[in-house]
Amino acid sequence: MTSRAELSRLSLNQRTTASWSLREAIQGCVDAGLGAIGIWREQLAEVGLDEACRTVAESGLRVSSLCRGGFFTTTDPAEARSAEASNREAIDEAAALNAATLVLVPGGLPVGDRDLEAARDRATQAIERLVPYAHERGVTLGIEPMNPIYAADRGVISTLAQALDIAERFDATDVGVVVDTFHLWWEPGVAGQLQRAGQRIVSYQICDWITPLPADTLLARGMMGDGHVDFAAFTRSVASAGYRGDVEVEIFNADIWAAPPTSVVETMSERYRQLVQPYLT
Amino acid sequence: MTSRAELSRLSLNQRTTASWSLREAIQGCVDAGLGAIGIWREQLAEVGLDEACRTVAESGLRVSSLCRGGFFTTTDPAEARSAEASNREAIDEAAALNAATLVLVPGGLPVGDRDLEAARDRATQAIERLVPYAHERGVTLGIEPMNPIYAADRGVISTLAQALDIAERFDATDVGVVVDTFHLWWEPGVAGQLQRAGQRIVSYQICDWITPLPADTLLARGMMGDGHVDFAAFTRSVASAGYRGDVEVEIFNADIWAAPPTSVVETMSERYRQLVQPYLT
């Protein structure tokens, strides 16, 4: 049996139980004894910000992240303005929810555009433009480096080292990094980069790298323990860097989405207790 | 029309035309006016080394690479000995064929083993054991860093920077690096790493990163121009590092394997002429 104290830092990212509404996910976290939830803007929009804030407050859960801002690699000025407006709205939401961070997914290469370096520069500049707005509202932006498998179509920032190169241009209270095992488990020297990150780690997301990779690579993530990630070693490095926040389980996977959400939360809690929680301190 | 001079540095890696025997592939290269061929050990074994050497010599083609050695991340001593014996045999073959390099694919994590760092160390040690044997035979080993998509099951060395950290422990004539656009196009700072590599670049392999990624990720490579790789920029960096060797087209892709090999060679020659050759000098 899993005791409640052991799960106090565990967070359910809503995408792991994609069929649940926000209210259902919050209730699921409370029922399972989790300490936090990672909220997605799409499900937030279904209930509206005010009701979401009320429900979260009543639940006693922390909001470990708001997912997600970013997607600002476009070369089209109108699209760039629209992305900025959307990111400002996301910052407002993160502030209202008192989220630990707003997760920024950089975005991929525009269609037909092969200049990866320029896309990375545009992402950096877009973050720079958002910082004053986020700072005023007390929101820490979290840059999410993404597995190179997504470099073309989703996230042009590919390593923790690269994300830190960007984050370190700003105050640590303004810009941090999102550390996700799926994205970073393979990175040479990642333990050293986690040490370097220190207080900039604003979110620790976990799921496994499984092989063979499912056919839809956007749904390629596995439950902790089902794949190749060494959660003990990775978690020790995250803890040793000083991270004391929540640990969010974020799994995009068709099989997991097809399972009853309560059993998914049960499995992830058990795996967390076995593979992650013992290495957190 | 493509002139023959333009194709003098183009090489067909046998895996691009997987249905061709070695003799057919050599004839295909000669007919198309290519300067070189990248040979696979499996097809080499079908005809035997002596006949292969004769056929290659008669053709006038250079052997841009022998594919492949490596796969030495096992923790089992008997398997490690067998891998070493197989790699020595591959070195003998590379020497006989006068191949520009023996490509070393590091291998993945052993089943159930999650210690990526230890697997990387074993790969490094295995290379170290092979160097004297390769040196005596005048063979340059080529470490192939592989896209992190393969870190678990195929190649634990994930970046050019990491491959160079290993290669630089040895003389450049003994150990170099294989630069493959599919594996490295996303690497932050890759232009700088190519400069650092300089004379250590022993093979330049090209194919494209396409999205959505085909369901079988081992067959996920695309024809140059069909995906997201900026071949002009990458090739300029390779040339600027001093590389004057052959350019090998290596595409693992079910659709390309289903097409008539002569038309595949025609298409790759045309794409090479448009997207790569102009940036080689």
XYZ file of C-alpha atoms in Angstrom:
562
model
C 0.000 0.000 0.000
C 1.058 3.519 -0.766
C 0.841 5.990 2.080
C -0.432 9.504 1.472
C 2.766 11.128 2.729
C 4.706 9.313 0.040
C 2.525 10.888 -2.639
C 2.576 14.440 -1.306
C 4.867 15.637 -4.108
C 3.243 13.606 -6.865
C 1.319 15.533 -9.518
C -0.985 14.317 -12.257
C -0.496 16.110 -15.529
C -3.919 16.237 -17.128
C -2.656 14.778 -20.396
C -1.994 11.478 -18.647
C -5.713 11.063 -18.099
C -6.865 12.796 -21.258
C -10.497 11.702 -21.006
C -11.054 13.420 -17.655
C -12.397 16.960 -17.476
C -10.565 19.373 -15.184
C -13.087 18.774 -12.390
C -12.753 15.000 -12.751
C -8.953 15.196 -12.791
C -8.915 17.340 -9.655
C -11.216 14.893 -7.906
C -9.048 12.006 -9.100
C -5.953 13.615 -7.595
C -7.712 14.283 -4.291
C -9.092 10.740 -4.109
C -5.634 9.262 -4.779
C -3.911 11.507 -2.249
C -1.766 13.410 -4.726
C -0.405 16.813 -3.791
C -0.686 18.634 -7.101
C -2.027 18.770 -10.629
C -0.606 19.965 -13.952
C -3.360 21.770 -15.827
C -3.836 22.094 -19.577
C -5.226 25.259 -21.089
C -7.672 23.399 -23.322
C -9.465 21.783 -20.363
C -9.152 25.013 -18.417
C -11.023 26.845 -21.168
C -13.920 24.381 -20.903
C -14.750 25.518 -17.362
C -13.338 29.040 -17.404
C -10.559 30.488 -15.275
C -12.684 31.657 -12.323
C -14.351 28.320 -11.761
C -11.041 26.512 -12.261
C -9.386 28.685 -9.617
C -12.259 28.032 -7.195
C -12.186 24.263 -7.756
C -8.426 24.094 -7.380
C -8.549 26.196 -4.192
C -11.262 23.981 -2.688
C -9.259 20.861 -3.531
C -6.164 22.028 -1.688
C -4.006 20.895 -4.618
C -1.002 22.835 -5.828
C -0.807 23.617 -9.538
C 2.574 22.219 -10.525
C 2.373 23.631 -14.040
C 0.156 25.229 -16.626
C 0.569 23.619 -20.026
C 1.331 25.314 -22.193
C 2.615 28.459 -23.764
C 5.224 28.789 -26.454
C 4.841 27.791 -30.111
C 6.504 30.976 -31.164
C 8.830 29.993 -34.006
C 6.670 31.364 -36.807
C 8.165 33.740 -39.365
C 4.789 35.357 -40.024
C 4.420 38.671 -38.136
C 0.646 38.291 -37.674
C 1.062 34.769 -36.327
C 3.850 35.956 -34.057
C 1.584 38.670 -32.625
C -1.183 36.147 -32.114
C 1.238 33.759 -30.370
C 2.397 36.547 -28.095
C -1.183 37.457 -27.185
C -1.951 33.830 -26.445
C 1.154 33.544 -24.277
C 0.181 36.651 -22.319
C -3.217 35.153 -21.687
C -1.499 31.964 -20.519
C 0.660 34.019 -18.153
C -2.497 35.594 -16.705
C -3.959 32.145 -16.184
C -0.774 30.825 -14.588
C -0.794 33.798 -12.216
C -4.434 33.267 -11.258
C -3.850 29.553 -10.663
C -0.625 30.251 -8.775
C 1.041 27.678 -11.017
C 4.679 26.856 -10.285
C 5.459 27.564 -13.926
C 4.030 28.173 -17.365
C 5.532 25.472 -19.571
C 6.864 26.858 -22.836
C 7.006 24.436 -25.768
C 9.178 26.239 -28.305
C 7.444 25.094 -31.481
C 8.956 23.534 -34.597
C 10.185 24.675 -37.975
C 7.662 26.599 -40.060
C 6.462 24.604 -43.085
C 9.176 24.506 -45.738
C 11.639 26.358 -43.510
C 14.911 24.543 -42.793
C 16.765 27.190 -40.810
C 16.822 25.587 -37.373
C 19.213 28.134 -35.911
C 16.972 31.028 -36.921
C 13.944 29.258 -35.434
C 15.855 28.839 -32.190
C 16.701 32.527 -32.231
C 13.065 33.463 -32.766
C 12.052 31.305 -29.800
C 14.641 33.050 -27.653
C 13.482 36.481 -28.756
C 9.848 35.582 -28.089
C 10.767 34.515 -24.552
C 12.616 37.788 -24.085
C 9.497 39.720 -25.106
C 7.352 37.796 -22.597
C 9.627 38.163 -19.581
C 8.560 41.652 -18.422
C 4.879 40.679 -18.612
C 5.503 37.442 -16.699
C 7.698 39.231 -14.169
C 4.979 41.759 -13.323
C 2.569 38.906 -12.637
C 5.026 36.803 -10.652
C 4.986 33.948 -13.162
C 8.115 31.903 -13.850
C 8.379 30.810 -17.466
C 9.649 27.264 -17.939
C 11.530 26.491 -21.149
C 11.019 22.867 -22.093
C 13.880 21.334 -24.060
C 12.417 18.550 -26.153
C 13.770 15.259 -27.416
C 15.357 15.788 -30.859
C 12.684 13.497 -32.238
C 10.482 16.618 -32.079
C 13.063 19.162 -33.294
C 11.378 19.576 -36.672
C 7.727 19.732 -35.733
C 7.337 20.675 -32.076
C 10.317 21.881 -30.119
C 13.462 23.382 -31.622
C 15.223 23.580 -28.253
C 16.778 20.156 -27.943
C 18.963 19.862 -24.848
C 18.989 21.020 -21.258
C 22.307 22.721 -21.974
C 20.699 24.730 -24.775
C 17.646 25.611 -22.664
C 19.939 26.811 -19.877
C 21.952 28.932 -22.292
C 18.699 30.788 -22.957
C 17.289 30.764 -19.420
C 20.492 32.147 -17.924
C 20.056 35.398 -19.808
C 17.269 36.176 -17.347
C 16.688 36.137 -13.595
C 16.025 32.683 -12.214
C 12.690 33.835 -10.825
C 11.612 34.832 -14.331
C 12.863 31.999 -16.540
C 13.563 28.406 -15.592
C 13.683 25.042 -17.306
C 11.286 22.127 -17.451
C 13.090 18.851 -16.939
C 11.318 15.900 -18.543
C 12.905 12.452 -18.458
C 11.466 11.526 -21.860
C 13.147 14.507 -23.456
C 16.466 14.446 -21.621
C 17.338 10.925 -20.477
C 19.831 10.436 -23.323
C 21.627 13.815 -23.063
C 25.388 13.392 -22.617
C 26.417 15.069 -19.377
C 22.846 15.610 -18.223
C 23.769 15.150 -14.546
C 26.175 18.063 -14.832
C 23.576 20.169 -16.612
C 21.051 19.453 -13.849
C 23.600 20.677 -11.307
C 24.132 23.744 -13.440
C 20.361 24.291 -13.587
C 19.972 24.265 -9.793
C 17.128 26.577 -8.806
C 16.166 27.020 -12.446
C 14.444 23.648 -12.440
C 10.833 24.749 -12.221
C 9.196 21.465 -13.143
C 10.203 17.820 -13.035
C 8.102 15.768 -15.415
C 8.441 12.025 -15.661
C 7.563 9.264 -18.074
C 9.556 6.548 -19.780
C 11.267 6.083 -23.141
C 9.913 2.850 -24.561
C 10.983 0.755 -27.536
C 9.915 -0.039 -30.089
C 8.639 3.495 -30.316
C 4.863 3.551 -30.934
C 3.906 4.409 -34.523
C 2.618 7.862 -33.591
C 5.706 9.447 -32.076
C 3.639 12.148 -30.379
C 2.134 9.351 -28.295
C 5.395 7.535 -27.715
C 5.706 7.982 -23.961
C 5.552 5.110 -21.529
C 4.676 4.538 -17.889
C 7.685 4.776 -15.585
C 9.342 1.378 -15.388
C 8.145 0.206 -18.798
C 11.177 1.542 -20.660
C 14.820 2.505 -20.547
C 15.005 5.507 -18.237
C 17.039 5.140 -15.052
C 14.662 7.033 -12.750
C 16.783 6.480 -9.655
C 19.866 8.134 -11.162
C 17.952 10.926 -12.892
C 15.860 11.731 -9.810
C 18.952 11.770 -7.596
C 20.494 14.369 -9.915
C 17.332 16.477 -9.869
C 17.163 16.315 -6.077
C 20.857 17.004 -5.699
C 20.412 20.142 -7.801
C 18.098 21.375 -5.059
C 14.705 20.700 -6.578
C 11.996 20.471 -3.922
C 8.913 20.901 -6.100
C 6.314 18.495 -7.386
C 6.903 15.560 -9.694
C 4.491 15.543 -12.562
C 3.570 12.444 -14.505
C 2.929 13.393 -18.105
C 2.281 10.487 -20.455
C 0.982 10.818 -23.996
C 0.101 7.261 -24.953
C -2.937 5.805 -26.715
C -2.986 2.625 -24.593
C -2.870 4.601 -21.367
C -5.592 6.927 -22.607
C -7.773 3.885 -23.333
C -7.418 2.568 -19.756
C -9.745 3.710 -16.925
C -8.212 6.923 -15.534
C -8.460 5.804 -11.901
C -6.390 2.714 -12.650
C -3.847 4.862 -14.514
C -3.501 7.094 -11.443
C -3.144 3.991 -9.282
C -0.394 2.552 -11.489
C 1.501 5.817 -11.774
C 1.322 6.295 -7.995
C 2.734 2.839 -7.381
C 5.523 3.273 -9.946
C 6.332 6.688 -8.529
C 6.556 5.249 -5.031
C 8.902 2.479 -6.221
C 11.055 4.217 -8.799
C 11.111 7.934 -8.038
C 10.016 8.963 -4.555
C 12.851 7.159 -2.683
C 15.429 9.211 -4.617
C 13.848 12.624 -4.148
C 15.686 13.679 -1.014
C 21.128 16.484 -66.988
C 23.731 15.609 -64.439
C 27.308 15.570 -65.624
C 29.665 12.825 -64.484
C 32.160 15.256 -62.945
C 29.440 16.519 -60.648
C 28.922 13.005 -59.300
C 32.578 12.112 -58.800
C 32.309 12.344 -55.004
C 28.872 10.755 -54.740
C 28.688 7.317 -53.137
C 25.839 4.848 -52.939
C 25.527 3.180 -49.579
C 24.252 -0.306 -50.295
C 21.397 0.008 -47.812
C 19.783 2.646 -50.032
C 19.252 -0.008 -52.701
C 18.720 -2.918 -50.351
C 17.462 -5.317 -53.006
C 20.666 -5.133 -55.047
C 23.465 -7.642 -54.533
C 26.972 -6.250 -54.204
C 27.692 -6.918 -57.866
C 24.447 -5.205 -58.922
C 25.131 -2.227 -56.679
C 28.653 -1.821 -58.072
C 27.303 -1.985 -61.617
C 24.587 0.515 -60.683
C 27.186 2.967 -59.393
C 29.334 2.588 -62.500
C 26.347 3.022 -64.825
C 25.260 6.179 -62.990
C 28.750 7.665 -62.943
C 29.218 7.619 -59.183
C 32.710 7.683 -57.719
C 32.293 5.363 -54.762
C 30.240 2.801 -52.912
C 29.542 2.118 -49.231
C 29.580 -1.630 -48.700
C 27.646 -3.660 -46.129
C 29.196 -6.722 -44.539
C 26.076 -8.842 -45.064
C 26.165 -8.441 -48.849
C 29.941 -8.740 -48.794
C 29.633 -12.144 -47.120
C 27.359 -13.358 -49.919
C 30.155 -13.080 -52.493
C 33.194 -13.407 -50.247
C 35.977 -10.907 -49.660
C 38.275 -11.947 -52.523
C 35.642 -11.688 -55.207
C 34.356 -8.435 -53.699
C 37.839 -6.932 -53.810
C 38.264 -8.025 -57.450
C 34.886 -6.628 -58.503
C 35.498 -3.343 -56.722
C 38.977 -3.041 -58.267
C 37.639 -3.714 -61.760
C 34.910 -1.122 -61.280
C 37.334 1.661 -60.392
C 35.057 2.706 -57.532
C 36.388 3.860 -54.176
C 34.965 2.204 -51.073
C 33.744 5.144 -49.018
C 32.893 2.966 -46.024
C 32.440 -0.530 -44.770
C 29.253 -0.888 -42.708
C 29.551 -1.877 -40.035
C 31.413 -2.742 -36.915
C 30.520 -1.849 -33.376
C 27.606 -3.224 -31.340
C 29.846 -3.620 -28.365
C 27.774 -2.469 -25.397
C 27.009 -5.926 -24.051
C 27.724 -6.724 -20.407
C 28.185 -10.423 -21.181
C 31.897 -11.372 -21.424
C 31.312 -14.087 -24.037
C 29.249 -11.724 -26.179
C 31.892 -9.040 -25.777
C 34.598 -11.456 -27.011
C 32.440 -12.428 -29.950
C 31.801 -8.752 -30.789
C 35.529 -8.067 -30.670
C 36.288 -10.996 -32.995
C 33.630 -9.801 -35.419
C 35.061 -6.286 -35.341
C 38.574 -7.581 -36.057
C 37.207 -9.469 -39.034
C 35.513 -6.269 -40.179
C 38.818 -4.421 -39.857
C 40.476 -7.058 -42.052
C 37.743 -6.594 -44.638
C 38.017 -2.811 -44.517
C 41.775 -3.112 -45.047
C 41.361 -5.472 -48.006
C 38.752 -3.215 -49.599
C 40.825 -0.126 -48.866
C 37.704 1.421 -47.336
C 37.959 5.021 -46.160
C 36.600 3.889 -42.794
C 34.965 1.089 -40.867
C 31.735 2.551 -39.511
C 31.226 1.748 -35.835
C 27.616 1.695 -34.607
C 27.961 1.687 -30.835
C 25.002 -0.523 -29.970
C 22.191 0.117 -27.489
C 21.400 -0.723 -23.901
C 21.437 -4.424 -23.037
C 17.942 -5.772 -22.323
C 16.749 -4.596 -18.917
C 19.863 -2.457 -18.396
C 19.244 1.249 -17.811
C 22.776 2.457 -17.145
C 23.410 4.553 -20.227
C 26.637 6.014 -18.931
C 28.128 2.568 -18.290
C 27.092 1.441 -21.788
C 28.838 4.485 -23.222
C 31.944 3.607 -21.242
C 31.896 0.034 -22.525
C 31.645 1.311 -26.110
C 34.647 3.560 -25.503
C 36.677 0.728 -23.991
C 35.801 -1.576 -26.871
C 37.043 1.029 -29.332
C 40.231 1.363 -27.324
C 40.808 -2.404 -27.578
C 40.340 -2.321 -31.365
C 42.644 0.585 -32.117
C 46.001 -1.280 -32.161
C 44.577 -3.948 -34.483
C 43.109 -1.320 -36.806
C 46.296 0.747 -36.692
C 48.453 -2.189 -37.820
C 46.170 -2.679 -40.815
C 45.917 0.990 -41.698
C 42.166 1.146 -41.054
C 40.555 4.275 -39.621
C 37.670 3.491 -37.282
C 34.692 5.810 -37.659
C 32.530 6.379 -34.582
C 28.967 7.090 -35.637
C 27.016 9.278 -33.229
C 23.355 8.414 -33.650
C 20.148 10.378 -33.298
C 18.900 10.075 -29.696
C 15.876 8.308 -31.111
C 18.184 5.263 -31.222
C 19.952 5.805 -27.878
C 18.149 2.910 -26.209
C 18.290 0.250 -28.883
C 21.048 1.003 -31.368
C 23.560 3.710 -30.628
C 24.388 5.048 -27.172
C 26.691 7.749 -28.545
C 24.293 10.573 -29.272
C 26.084 13.710 -30.389
C 29.055 14.693 -32.507
C 30.501 16.396 -29.438
C 30.341 13.132 -27.520
C 31.823 11.118 -30.402
C 34.688 13.604 -30.651
C 35.348 13.385 -26.922
C 36.020 9.695 -27.518
C 37.793 9.972 -30.881
C 40.208 12.610 -29.608
C 41.754 10.135 -27.192
C 43.365 8.528 -30.228
C 45.362 9.577 -33.275
C 43.223 11.042 -36.033
C 44.479 8.411 -38.453
C 43.168 5.702 -36.129
C 39.802 7.009 -34.970
C 37.505 9.477 -36.691
C 33.808 10.282 -36.732
C 31.014 9.489 -39.150
C 28.882 12.534 -39.815
C 25.327 11.681 -40.835
C 22.793 14.444 -41.392
C 19.924 12.294 -40.117
C 21.677 11.768 -36.818
C 23.136 15.240 -36.302
C 21.028 17.871 -38.053
C 19.387 18.957 -34.789
C 22.533 19.130 -32.607
C 22.971 22.548 -30.987
C 26.301 23.997 -32.077
C 26.894 21.314 -34.708
C 28.702 23.744 -37.027
C 31.260 24.363 -34.301
C 31.616 20.656 -33.635
C 32.226 20.013 -37.342
C 35.001 22.602 -37.244
C 36.394 20.885 -34.174
C 36.216 17.535 -35.969
C 38.278 18.758 -38.931
C 40.315 15.872 -40.312
C 38.502 13.434 -38.052
C 35.512 13.444 -40.379
C 36.028 10.122 -42.132
C 32.595 9.799 -43.696
C 29.833 12.184 -44.678
C 26.517 10.367 -44.966
C 23.380 12.103 -46.102
C 19.646 11.579 -45.957
C 16.753 13.660 -44.682
C 14.732 13.886 -41.473
C 11.105 13.560 -42.519
C 7.877 14.113 -40.591
C 5.647 12.558 -39.653
C 8.232 9.941 -38.796
C 7.387 6.598 -40.449
C 5.933 4.014 -38.054
C 9.101 1.905 -38.059
C 11.682 4.354 -36.796
C 14.535 2.228 -38.098
C 13.223 3.004 -41.580
C 12.523 6.652 -40.890
C 15.030 8.225 -43.260
C 14.039 10.287 -46.243
C 15.486 11.276 -49.609
C 17.403 14.555 -49.489
C 14.979 17.415 -50.059
C 11.940 15.549 -48.728
C 12.399 16.706 -45.142
C 13.769 19.310 -42.790
C 17.543 19.145 -43.157
C 19.317 22.240 -44.457
C 21.815 20.438 -46.709
C 23.400 23.640 -47.968
C 24.337 24.853 -44.486
C 25.374 21.432 -43.193
C 27.464 20.641 -46.273
C 29.174 24.030 -46.121
C 30.208 23.264 -42.542
C 31.512 19.821 -43.508
C 33.493 21.278 -46.397
C 34.775 24.157 -44.313
C 36.093 21.625 -41.779
C 38.324 20.336 -44.568
C 36.429 17.254 -45.644
C 37.345 16.217 -49.182
C 36.045 12.644 -49.165
C 33.002 11.006 -50.664
C 29.407 11.783 -49.858
C 27.437 8.670 -49.141
C 23.688 8.435 -49.509
C 22.339 6.072 -46.875
C 18.557 5.812 -46.708
C 16.663 3.188 -44.744
C 13.094 3.575 -45.975
C 10.490 0.990 -46.997
C 9.087 3.125 -49.824
C 12.525 3.691 -51.310
C 13.344 0.000 -51.005
C 10.152 -0.792 -52.929
C 11.137 1.483 -55.837
C 13.329 0.248 -58.737
C 16.957 0.716 -57.600
C 18.031 2.444 -60.824
C 15.384 5.120 -60.357
C 16.450 5.548 -56.722
C 20.042 6.138 -57.850
C 18.780 8.591 -60.454
C 16.758 10.547 -57.902
C 19.534 10.610 -55.316
C 22.010 11.795 -57.956
C 19.737 14.626 -58.981
C 19.042 15.687 -55.384
C 22.743 15.496 -54.581
C 23.555 17.687 -57.563
C 20.956 20.264 -56.497
C 21.227 20.258 -52.711
C 24.694 19.059 -51.746
C 27.331 19.146 -54.479
C 27.318 22.946 -54.955
C 28.268 23.419 -51.294
C 31.090 20.899 -51.142
C 33.952 23.215 -51.956
